[in-house]
Tab-separated table of C-alpha atoms in Angstrom:
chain	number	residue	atom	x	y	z
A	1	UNK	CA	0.000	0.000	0.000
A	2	UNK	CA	1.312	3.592	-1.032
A	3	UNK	CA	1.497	5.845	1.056
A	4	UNK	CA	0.438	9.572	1.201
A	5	UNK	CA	-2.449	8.533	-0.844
A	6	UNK	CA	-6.153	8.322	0.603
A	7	UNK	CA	-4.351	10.103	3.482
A	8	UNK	CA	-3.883	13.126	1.325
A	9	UNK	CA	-7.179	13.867	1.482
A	10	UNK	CA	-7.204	14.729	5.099
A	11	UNK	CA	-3.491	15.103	5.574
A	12	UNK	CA	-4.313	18.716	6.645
A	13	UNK	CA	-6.909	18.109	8.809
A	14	UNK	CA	-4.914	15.501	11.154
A	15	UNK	CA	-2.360	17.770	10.907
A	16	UNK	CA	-3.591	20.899	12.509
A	17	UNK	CA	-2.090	20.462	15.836
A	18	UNK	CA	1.294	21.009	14.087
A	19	UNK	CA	2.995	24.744	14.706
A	20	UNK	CA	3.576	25.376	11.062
A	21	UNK	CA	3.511	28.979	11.948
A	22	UNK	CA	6.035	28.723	15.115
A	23	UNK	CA	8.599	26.682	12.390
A	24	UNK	CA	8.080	29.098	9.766
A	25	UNK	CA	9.155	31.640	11.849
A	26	UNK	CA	12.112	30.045	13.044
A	27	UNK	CA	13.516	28.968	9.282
A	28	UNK	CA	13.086	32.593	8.211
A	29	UNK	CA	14.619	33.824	11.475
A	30	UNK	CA	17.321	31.681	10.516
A	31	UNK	CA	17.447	32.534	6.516
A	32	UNK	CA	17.683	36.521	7.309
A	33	UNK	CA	20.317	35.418	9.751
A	34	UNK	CA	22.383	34.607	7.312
A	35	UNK	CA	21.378	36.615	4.772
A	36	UNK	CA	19.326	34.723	2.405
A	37	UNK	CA	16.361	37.584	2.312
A	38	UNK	CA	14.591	36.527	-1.225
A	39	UNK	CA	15.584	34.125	-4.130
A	40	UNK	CA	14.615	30.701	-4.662
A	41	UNK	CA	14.221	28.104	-1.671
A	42	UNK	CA	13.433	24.564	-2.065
A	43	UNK	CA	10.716	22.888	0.496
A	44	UNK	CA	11.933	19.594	0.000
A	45	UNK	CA	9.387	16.869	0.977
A	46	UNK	CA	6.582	19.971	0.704
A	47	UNK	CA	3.285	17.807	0.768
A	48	UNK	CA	0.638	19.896	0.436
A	49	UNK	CA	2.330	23.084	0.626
A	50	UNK	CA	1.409	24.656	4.030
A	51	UNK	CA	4.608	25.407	4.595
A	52	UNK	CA	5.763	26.413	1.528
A	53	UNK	CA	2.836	28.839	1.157
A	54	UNK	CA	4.117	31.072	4.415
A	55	UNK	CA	8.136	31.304	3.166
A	56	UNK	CA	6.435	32.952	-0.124
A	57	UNK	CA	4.260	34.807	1.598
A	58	UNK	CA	7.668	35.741	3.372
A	59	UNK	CA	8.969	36.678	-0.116
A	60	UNK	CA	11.090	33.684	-1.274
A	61	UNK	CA	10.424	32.409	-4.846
A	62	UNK	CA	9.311	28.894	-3.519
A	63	UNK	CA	9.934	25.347	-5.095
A	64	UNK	CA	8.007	22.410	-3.936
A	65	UNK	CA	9.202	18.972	-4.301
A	66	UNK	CA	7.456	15.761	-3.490
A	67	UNK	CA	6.786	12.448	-4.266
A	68	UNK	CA	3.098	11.511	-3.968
A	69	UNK	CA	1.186	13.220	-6.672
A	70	UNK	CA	-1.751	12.882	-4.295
A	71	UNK	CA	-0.428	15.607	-1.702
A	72	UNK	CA	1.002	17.723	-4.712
A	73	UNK	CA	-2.368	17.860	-6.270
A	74	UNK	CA	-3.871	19.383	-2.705
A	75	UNK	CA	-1.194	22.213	-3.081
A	76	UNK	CA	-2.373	22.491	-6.747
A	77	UNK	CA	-5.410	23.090	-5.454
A	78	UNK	CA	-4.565	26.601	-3.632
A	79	UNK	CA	-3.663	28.293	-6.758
A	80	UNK	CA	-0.628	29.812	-6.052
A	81	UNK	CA	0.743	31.296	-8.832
A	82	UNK	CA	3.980	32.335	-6.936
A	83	UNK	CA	4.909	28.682	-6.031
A	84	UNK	CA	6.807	26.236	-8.693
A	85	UNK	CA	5.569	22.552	-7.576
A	86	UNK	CA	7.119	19.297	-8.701
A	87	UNK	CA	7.000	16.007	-8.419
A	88	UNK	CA	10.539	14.310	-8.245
A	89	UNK	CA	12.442	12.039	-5.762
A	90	UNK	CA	14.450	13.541	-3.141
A	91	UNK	CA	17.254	11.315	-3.707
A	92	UNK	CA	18.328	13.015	-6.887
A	93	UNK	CA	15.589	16.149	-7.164
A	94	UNK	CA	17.013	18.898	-9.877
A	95	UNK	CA	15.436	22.496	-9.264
A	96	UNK	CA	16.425	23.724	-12.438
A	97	UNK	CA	17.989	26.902	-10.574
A	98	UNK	CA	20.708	27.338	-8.263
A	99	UNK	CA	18.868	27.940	-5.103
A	100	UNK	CA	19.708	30.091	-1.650
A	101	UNK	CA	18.359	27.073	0.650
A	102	UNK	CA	16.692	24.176	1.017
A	103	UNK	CA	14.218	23.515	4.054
A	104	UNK	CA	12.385	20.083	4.739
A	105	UNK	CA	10.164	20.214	7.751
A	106	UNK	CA	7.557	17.428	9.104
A	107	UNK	CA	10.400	14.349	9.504
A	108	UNK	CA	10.206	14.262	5.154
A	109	UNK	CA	13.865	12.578	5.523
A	110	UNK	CA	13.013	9.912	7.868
A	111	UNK	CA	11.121	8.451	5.127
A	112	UNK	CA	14.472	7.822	3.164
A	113	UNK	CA	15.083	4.260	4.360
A	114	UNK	CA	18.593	3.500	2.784
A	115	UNK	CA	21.523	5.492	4.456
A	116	UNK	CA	22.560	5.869	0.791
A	117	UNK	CA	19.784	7.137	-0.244
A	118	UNK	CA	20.102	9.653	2.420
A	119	UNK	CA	23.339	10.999	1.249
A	120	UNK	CA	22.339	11.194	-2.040
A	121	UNK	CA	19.953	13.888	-0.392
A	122	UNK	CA	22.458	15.742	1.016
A	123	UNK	CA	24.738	15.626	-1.982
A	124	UNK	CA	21.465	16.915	-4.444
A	125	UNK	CA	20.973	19.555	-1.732
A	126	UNK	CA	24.594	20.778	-1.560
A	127	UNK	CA	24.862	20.508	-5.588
A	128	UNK	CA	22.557	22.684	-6.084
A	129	UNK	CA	23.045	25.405	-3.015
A	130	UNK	CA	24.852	28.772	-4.067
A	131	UNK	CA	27.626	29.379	-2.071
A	132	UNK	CA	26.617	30.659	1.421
A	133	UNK	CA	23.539	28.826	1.003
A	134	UNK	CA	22.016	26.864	3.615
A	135	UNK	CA	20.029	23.610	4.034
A	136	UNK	CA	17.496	23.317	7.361
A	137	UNK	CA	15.825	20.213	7.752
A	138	UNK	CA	14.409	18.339	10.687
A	139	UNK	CA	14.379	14.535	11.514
A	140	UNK	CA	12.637	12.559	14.628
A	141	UNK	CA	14.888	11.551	17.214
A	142	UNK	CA	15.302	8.019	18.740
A	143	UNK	CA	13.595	8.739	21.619
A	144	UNK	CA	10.721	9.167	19.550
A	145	UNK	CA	10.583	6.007	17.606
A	146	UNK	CA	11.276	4.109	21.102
A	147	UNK	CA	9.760	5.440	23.795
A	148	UNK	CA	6.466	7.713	22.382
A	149	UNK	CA	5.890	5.994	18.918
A	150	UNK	CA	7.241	2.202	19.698
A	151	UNK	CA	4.395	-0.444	19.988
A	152	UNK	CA	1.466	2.080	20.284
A	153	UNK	CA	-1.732	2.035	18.881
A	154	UNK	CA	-3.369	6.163	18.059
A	155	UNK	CA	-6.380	6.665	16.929
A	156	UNK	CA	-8.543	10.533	16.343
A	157	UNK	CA	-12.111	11.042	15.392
A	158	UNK	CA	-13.448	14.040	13.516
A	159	UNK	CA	-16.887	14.795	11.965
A	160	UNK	CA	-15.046	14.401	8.738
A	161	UNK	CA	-12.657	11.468	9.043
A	162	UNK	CA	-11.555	9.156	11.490
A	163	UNK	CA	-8.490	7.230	11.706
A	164	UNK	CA	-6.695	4.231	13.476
A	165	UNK	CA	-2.698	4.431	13.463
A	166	UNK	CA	-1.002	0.954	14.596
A	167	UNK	CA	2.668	2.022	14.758
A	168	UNK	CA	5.353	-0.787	15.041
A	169	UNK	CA	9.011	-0.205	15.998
A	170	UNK	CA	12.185	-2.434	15.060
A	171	UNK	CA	14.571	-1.569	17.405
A	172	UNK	CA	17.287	-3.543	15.269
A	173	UNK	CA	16.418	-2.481	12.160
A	174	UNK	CA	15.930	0.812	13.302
A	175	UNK	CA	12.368	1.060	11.176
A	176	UNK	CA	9.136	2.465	11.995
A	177	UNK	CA	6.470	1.179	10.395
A	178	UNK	CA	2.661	2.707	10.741
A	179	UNK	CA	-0.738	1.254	9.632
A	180	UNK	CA	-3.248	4.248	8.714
A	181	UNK	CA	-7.055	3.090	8.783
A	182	UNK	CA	-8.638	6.223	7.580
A	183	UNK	CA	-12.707	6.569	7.488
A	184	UNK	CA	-13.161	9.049	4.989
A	185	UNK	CA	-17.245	10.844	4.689
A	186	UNK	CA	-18.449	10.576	1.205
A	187	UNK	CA	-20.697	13.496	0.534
A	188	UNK	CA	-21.795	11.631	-2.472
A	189	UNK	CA	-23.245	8.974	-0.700
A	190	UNK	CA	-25.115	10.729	1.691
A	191	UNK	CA	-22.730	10.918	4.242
A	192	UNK	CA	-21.115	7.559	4.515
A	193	UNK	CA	-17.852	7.073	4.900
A	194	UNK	CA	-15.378	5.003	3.306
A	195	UNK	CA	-12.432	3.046	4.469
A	196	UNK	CA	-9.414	3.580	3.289
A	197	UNK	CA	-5.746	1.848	4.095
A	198	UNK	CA	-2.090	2.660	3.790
A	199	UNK	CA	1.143	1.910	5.451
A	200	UNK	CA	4.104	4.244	6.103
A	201	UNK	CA	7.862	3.299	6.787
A	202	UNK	CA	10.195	5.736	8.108
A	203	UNK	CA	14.380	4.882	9.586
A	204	UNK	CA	15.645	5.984	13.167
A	205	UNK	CA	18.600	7.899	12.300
A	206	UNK	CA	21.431	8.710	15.074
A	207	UNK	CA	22.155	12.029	14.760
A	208	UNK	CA	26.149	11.194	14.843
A	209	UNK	CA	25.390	9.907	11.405
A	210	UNK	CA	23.607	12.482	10.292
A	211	UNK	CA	26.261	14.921	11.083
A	212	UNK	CA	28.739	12.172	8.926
A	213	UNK	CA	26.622	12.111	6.065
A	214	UNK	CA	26.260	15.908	5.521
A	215	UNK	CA	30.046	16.437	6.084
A	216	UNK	CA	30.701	13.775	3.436
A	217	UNK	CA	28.168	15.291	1.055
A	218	UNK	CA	30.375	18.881	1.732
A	219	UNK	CA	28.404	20.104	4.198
A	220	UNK	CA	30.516	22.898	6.987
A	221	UNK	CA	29.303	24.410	9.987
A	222	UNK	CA	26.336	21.896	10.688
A	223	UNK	CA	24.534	22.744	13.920
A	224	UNK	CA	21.690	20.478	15.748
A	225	UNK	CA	18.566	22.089	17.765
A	226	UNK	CA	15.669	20.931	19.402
A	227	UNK	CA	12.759	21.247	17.630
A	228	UNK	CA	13.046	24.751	15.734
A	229	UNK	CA	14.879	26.449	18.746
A	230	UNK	CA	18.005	27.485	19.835
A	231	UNK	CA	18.102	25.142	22.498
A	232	UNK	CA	20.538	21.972	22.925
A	233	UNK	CA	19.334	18.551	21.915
A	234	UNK	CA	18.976	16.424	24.826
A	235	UNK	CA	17.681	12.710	25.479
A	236	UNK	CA	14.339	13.588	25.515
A	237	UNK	CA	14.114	15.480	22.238
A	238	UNK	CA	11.482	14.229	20.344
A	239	UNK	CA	12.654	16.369	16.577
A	240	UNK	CA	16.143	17.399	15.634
A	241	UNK	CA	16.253	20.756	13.423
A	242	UNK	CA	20.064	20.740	11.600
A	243	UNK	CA	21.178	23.197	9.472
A	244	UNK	CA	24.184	23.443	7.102
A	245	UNK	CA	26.338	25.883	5.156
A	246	UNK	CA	27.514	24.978	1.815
């Protein structure tokens, strides 16, 4: 089962408890702070645009990239003339611009399974970065996957939708894996609802290795955060925010 399919329907919806607001503050805090004040910036892993909607509203001549033409065609849908969506792999995406920075908020990178894969990332990013350019990005932490996430079941019921997340954690393997039952209303059938699955891997990454992979890909002057502040990471951070220099 794909992922990021029937759940881009509602993706938004489930999703409203997250501080897109607080986080796009922070990257353009962080952007001005080092001088990156307009030009093109990649949201990398954009979904269905939330974010990327506030940088341009900001001023930055956005790119979206993602995967799952199902949460690209919900960013279609706000008619942004000012925002450049496409649909490409991370692993090797090509903005057809040199760009200022690249963000990627809402653990996008945990999804990249293979720690090749992930450099590949990083390298694509740094590739295509003008010098002095920056890449912010955020990943879930360890303590996440094991202690909050691990062997729990999650479930939320709107008027509109309904689902049932069964997450399952391999501590070895370092892989997350989540079952999404969504209940979906049908206004076309008076009001019924449909049932709808999908299943969603993401990898535990240490964030020693992280540090490695950017350095390898050229990375310099990589810093860790908790969570979109200035504050140190400690072993209850649930979300990592790095940034690098090219």
């Amino acid at each position: 089962m794909d992922a990021y399919t029937s759940f881009a329907q509602v993706y938004d919806l489930f999703m409203d408890n997250v501080p897109y607001e607080d986080w796009s503050r922070y990257i353009i805090n962080k952007l001005r702070k080092n001088k990156i004040d307009s030009g093109y910036v990649v949201d990398l892993g954009c979904g269905t645009g939330k974010m990327t909607t506030m940088l341009a509203d900001a001023g930055y001549d956005m790119i979206g990239i993602d995967n799952s033409m199902d949460m690209l065609q919900i960013a279609y849908e706000r008619e942004d003339d000012r925002i450049l969506y496409l649909m490409q792999d991370m692993c090797g995406f090509d903005a057809g611009e040199k760009i200022r920075a690249v963000i990627s908020a809402c653990d996008s990178l945990n999804y990249i399974l293979e720690e090749q894969d992930l450099l590949s990332v990083f390298k694509s990013v740094y590739r295509q970065l003008e010098d002095g350019g920056i890449f912010i990005f955020d990943i879930n932490t360890p303590y996440k996957y094991e202690e909050l996430l691990a062997e729990n079941t999650f479930a939320e019921n709107r008027d509109e939708s309904s689902f049932i997340w069964e997450n399952y954690y391999d501590r070895e393997e370092k892989i997350n894996e989540y079952d999404l039952t969504l209940f979906i209303r049908d206004d076309s059938m008076d009001g019924l609802f449909r049932k709808f699955e999908e299943t969603h891997f993401q990898r535990c990454y240490e964030p020693d290795l992280i540090e490695k992979l950017l350095r390898q890909a050229g990375f310099s002057m990589i810093e860790a955060f908790d969570a979109y502040t200035d504050e140190p990471v400690d072993c209850t951070s649930e979300k990592i925010t790095f940034m690098g220099k090219k």
